[in-house]
CSV table of C-alpha atoms in Angstrom, one decimal:
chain,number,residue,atom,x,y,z
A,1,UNK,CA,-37.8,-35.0,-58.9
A,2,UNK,CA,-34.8,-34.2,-60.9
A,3,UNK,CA,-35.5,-30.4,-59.5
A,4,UNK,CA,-35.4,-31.6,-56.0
A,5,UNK,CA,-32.1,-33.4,-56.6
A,6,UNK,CA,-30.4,-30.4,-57.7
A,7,UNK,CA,-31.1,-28.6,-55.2
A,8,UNK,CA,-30.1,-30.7,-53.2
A,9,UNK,CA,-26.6,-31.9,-54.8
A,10,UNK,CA,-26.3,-27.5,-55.1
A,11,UNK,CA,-26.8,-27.1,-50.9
A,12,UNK,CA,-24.6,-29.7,-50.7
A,13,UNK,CA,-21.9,-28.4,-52.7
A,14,UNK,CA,-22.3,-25.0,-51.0
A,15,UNK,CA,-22.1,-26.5,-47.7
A,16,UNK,CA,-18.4,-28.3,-49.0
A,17,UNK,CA,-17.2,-25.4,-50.1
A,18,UNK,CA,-17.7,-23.0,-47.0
A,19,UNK,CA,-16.4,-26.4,-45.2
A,20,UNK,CA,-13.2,-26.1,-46.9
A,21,UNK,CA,-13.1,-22.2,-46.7
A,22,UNK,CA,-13.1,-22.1,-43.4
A,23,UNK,CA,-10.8,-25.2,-42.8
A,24,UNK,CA,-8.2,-23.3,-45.1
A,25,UNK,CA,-8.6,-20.3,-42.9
A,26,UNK,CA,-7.9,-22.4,-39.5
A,27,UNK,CA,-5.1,-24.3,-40.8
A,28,UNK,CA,-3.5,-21.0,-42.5
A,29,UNK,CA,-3.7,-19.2,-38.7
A,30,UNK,CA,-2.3,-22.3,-37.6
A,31,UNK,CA,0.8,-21.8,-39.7
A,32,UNK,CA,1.1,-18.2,-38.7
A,33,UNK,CA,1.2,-18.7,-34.9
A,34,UNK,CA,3.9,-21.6,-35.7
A,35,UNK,CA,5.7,-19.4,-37.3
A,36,UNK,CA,5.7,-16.5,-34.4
A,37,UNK,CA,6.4,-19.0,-32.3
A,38,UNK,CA,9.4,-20.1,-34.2
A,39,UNK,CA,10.7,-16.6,-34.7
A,40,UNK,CA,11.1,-15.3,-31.0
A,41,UNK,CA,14.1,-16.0,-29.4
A,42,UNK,CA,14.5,-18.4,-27.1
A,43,UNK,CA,15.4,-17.5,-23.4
A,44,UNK,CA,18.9,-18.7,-22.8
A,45,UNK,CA,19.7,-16.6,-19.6
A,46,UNK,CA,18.0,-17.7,-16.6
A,47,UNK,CA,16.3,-14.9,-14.1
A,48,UNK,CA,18.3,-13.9,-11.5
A,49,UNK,CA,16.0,-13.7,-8.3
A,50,UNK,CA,17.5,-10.7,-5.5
A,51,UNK,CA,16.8,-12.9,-1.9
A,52,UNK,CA,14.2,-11.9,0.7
A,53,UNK,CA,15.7,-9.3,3.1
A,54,UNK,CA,14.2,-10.3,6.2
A,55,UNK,CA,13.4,-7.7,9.0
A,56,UNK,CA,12.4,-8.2,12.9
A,57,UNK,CA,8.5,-6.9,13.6
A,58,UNK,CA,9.2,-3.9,15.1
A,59,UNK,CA,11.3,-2.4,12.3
A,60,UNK,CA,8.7,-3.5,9.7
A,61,UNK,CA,5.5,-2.5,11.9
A,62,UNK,CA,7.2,1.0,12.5
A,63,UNK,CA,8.4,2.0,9.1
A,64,UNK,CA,5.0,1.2,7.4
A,65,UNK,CA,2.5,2.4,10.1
A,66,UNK,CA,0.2,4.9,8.7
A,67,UNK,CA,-0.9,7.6,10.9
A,68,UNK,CA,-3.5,10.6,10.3
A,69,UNK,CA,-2.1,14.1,10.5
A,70,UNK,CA,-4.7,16.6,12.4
A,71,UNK,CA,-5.1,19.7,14.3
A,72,UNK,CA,-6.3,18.7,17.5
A,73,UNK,CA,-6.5,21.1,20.7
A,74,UNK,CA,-6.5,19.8,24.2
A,75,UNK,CA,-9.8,20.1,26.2
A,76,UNK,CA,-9.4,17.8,28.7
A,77,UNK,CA,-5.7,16.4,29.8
A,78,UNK,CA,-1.9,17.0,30.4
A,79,UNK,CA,-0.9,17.9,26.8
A,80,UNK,CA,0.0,16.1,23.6
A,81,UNK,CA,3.4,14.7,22.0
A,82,UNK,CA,3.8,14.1,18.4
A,83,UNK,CA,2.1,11.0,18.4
A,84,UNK,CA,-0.9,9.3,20.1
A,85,UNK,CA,-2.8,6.9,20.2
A,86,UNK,CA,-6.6,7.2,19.4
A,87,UNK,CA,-8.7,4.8,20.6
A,88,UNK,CA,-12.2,6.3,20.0
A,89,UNK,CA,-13.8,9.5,18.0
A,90,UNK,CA,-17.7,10.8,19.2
A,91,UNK,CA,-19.1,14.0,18.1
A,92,UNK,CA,-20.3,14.5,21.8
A,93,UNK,CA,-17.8,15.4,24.6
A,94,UNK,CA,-19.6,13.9,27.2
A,95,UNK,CA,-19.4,10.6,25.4
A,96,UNK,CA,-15.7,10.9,24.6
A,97,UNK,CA,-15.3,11.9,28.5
A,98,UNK,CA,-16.9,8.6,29.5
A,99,UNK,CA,-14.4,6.6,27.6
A,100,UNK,CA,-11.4,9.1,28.9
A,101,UNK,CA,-12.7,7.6,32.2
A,102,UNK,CA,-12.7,4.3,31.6
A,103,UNK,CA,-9.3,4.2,30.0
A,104,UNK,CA,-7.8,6.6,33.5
A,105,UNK,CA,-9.5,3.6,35.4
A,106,UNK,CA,-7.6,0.8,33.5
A,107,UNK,CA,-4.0,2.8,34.2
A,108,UNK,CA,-3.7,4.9,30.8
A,109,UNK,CA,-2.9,8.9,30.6
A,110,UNK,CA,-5.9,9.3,28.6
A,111,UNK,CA,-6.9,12.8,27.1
A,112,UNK,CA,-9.9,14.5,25.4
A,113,UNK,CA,-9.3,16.6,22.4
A,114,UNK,CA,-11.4,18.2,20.3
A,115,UNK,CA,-10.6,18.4,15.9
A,116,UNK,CA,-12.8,21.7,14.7
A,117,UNK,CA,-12.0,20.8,11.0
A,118,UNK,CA,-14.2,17.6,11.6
A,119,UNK,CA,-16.3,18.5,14.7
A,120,UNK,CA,-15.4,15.3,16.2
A,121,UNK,CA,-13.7,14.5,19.9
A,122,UNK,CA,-10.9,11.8,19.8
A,123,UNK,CA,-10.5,10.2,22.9
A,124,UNK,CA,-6.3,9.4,23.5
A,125,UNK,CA,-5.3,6.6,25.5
A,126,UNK,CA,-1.4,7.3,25.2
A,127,UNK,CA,1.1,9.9,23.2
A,128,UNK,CA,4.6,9.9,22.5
A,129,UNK,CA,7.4,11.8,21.2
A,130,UNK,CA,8.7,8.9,18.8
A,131,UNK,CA,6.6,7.2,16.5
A,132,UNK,CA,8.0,3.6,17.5
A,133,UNK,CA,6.8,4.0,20.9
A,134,UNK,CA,3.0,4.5,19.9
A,135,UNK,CA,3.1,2.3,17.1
A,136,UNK,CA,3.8,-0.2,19.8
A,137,UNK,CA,1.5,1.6,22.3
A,138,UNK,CA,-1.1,1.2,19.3
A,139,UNK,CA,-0.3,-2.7,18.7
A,140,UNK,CA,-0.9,-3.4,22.9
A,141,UNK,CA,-4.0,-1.2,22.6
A,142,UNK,CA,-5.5,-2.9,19.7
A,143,UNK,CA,-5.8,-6.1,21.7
A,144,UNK,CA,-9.5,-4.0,23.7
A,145,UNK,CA,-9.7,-1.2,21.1
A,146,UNK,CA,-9.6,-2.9,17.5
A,147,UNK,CA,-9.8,0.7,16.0
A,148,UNK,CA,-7.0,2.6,17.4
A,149,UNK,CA,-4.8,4.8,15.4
A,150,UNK,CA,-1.8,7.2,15.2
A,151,UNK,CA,-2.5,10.7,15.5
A,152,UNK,CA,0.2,13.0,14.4
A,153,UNK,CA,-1.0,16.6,15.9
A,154,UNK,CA,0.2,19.6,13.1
């Protein structure tokens, strides 16, 4: 009996101790982080916040339109400006011809050319000399042709 109380009275007293070990250890954390806290400088100058420059759609639509650069050559159409308008890509001409004929039907100067890096025909509702214009060329197609892009021929 007496055995069995000491053993117990001793887990006890280990228990305690390891208690108080590890509240010392919070509360001394504790202190440190007030401390940090106390010891950076308070903010006095408030942020100064630059105001939105606003711009019309155009401006913001042109300047940040991305366009692909590629060789392209001509097989089927008038000839290309510096940028145009894609509006489909098949690795079959006959299937990029098809669409060429759909878009002459609905009132576009569309054109076939042909990318030998990629072995791909692009189909090319429009093309321009100014990026603005087929950016907004682009934007009106977009509205049938959810994939169209800028070419830039090299």
């Amino acid at each position: 009996m007496v055995c069995a109380a000491f053993v117990a009275a001793l887990a006890m007293t280990s228990c305690k101790s390891s208690e108080s070990a590890y509240k010392k250890a919070y509360e001394k954390a504790q202190a440190q982080e007030q401390q940090r806290a106390a010891e950076q400088p308070v903010q006095t100058e408030t942020p100064v916040v630059t105001p939105l420059e606003t711009k019309s759609a155009d401006e913001t639509t042109v300047d940040n339109a991305t366009y692909r650069t590629e060789k392209v050559t001509v097989v089927n159409g008038e000839g290309l400006k510096d940028y145009s308008v894609v509006v489909g890509s098949f690795g079959l001409k006959a299937n990029a011809e098809g669409l060429q004929g759909q878009l002459k039907a609905a009132g576009y100067p569309a054109q076939v050319v042909y990318n030998a890096d990629r072995n791909m025909y692009r189909v090319i509702a429009t093309t321009f000399s100014d990026k603005a214009s087929a950016v907004k060329s682009r934007n009106d197609l977009r509205a049938k042709y959810a994939d169209a892009w800028l070419l830039f021929n090299k």
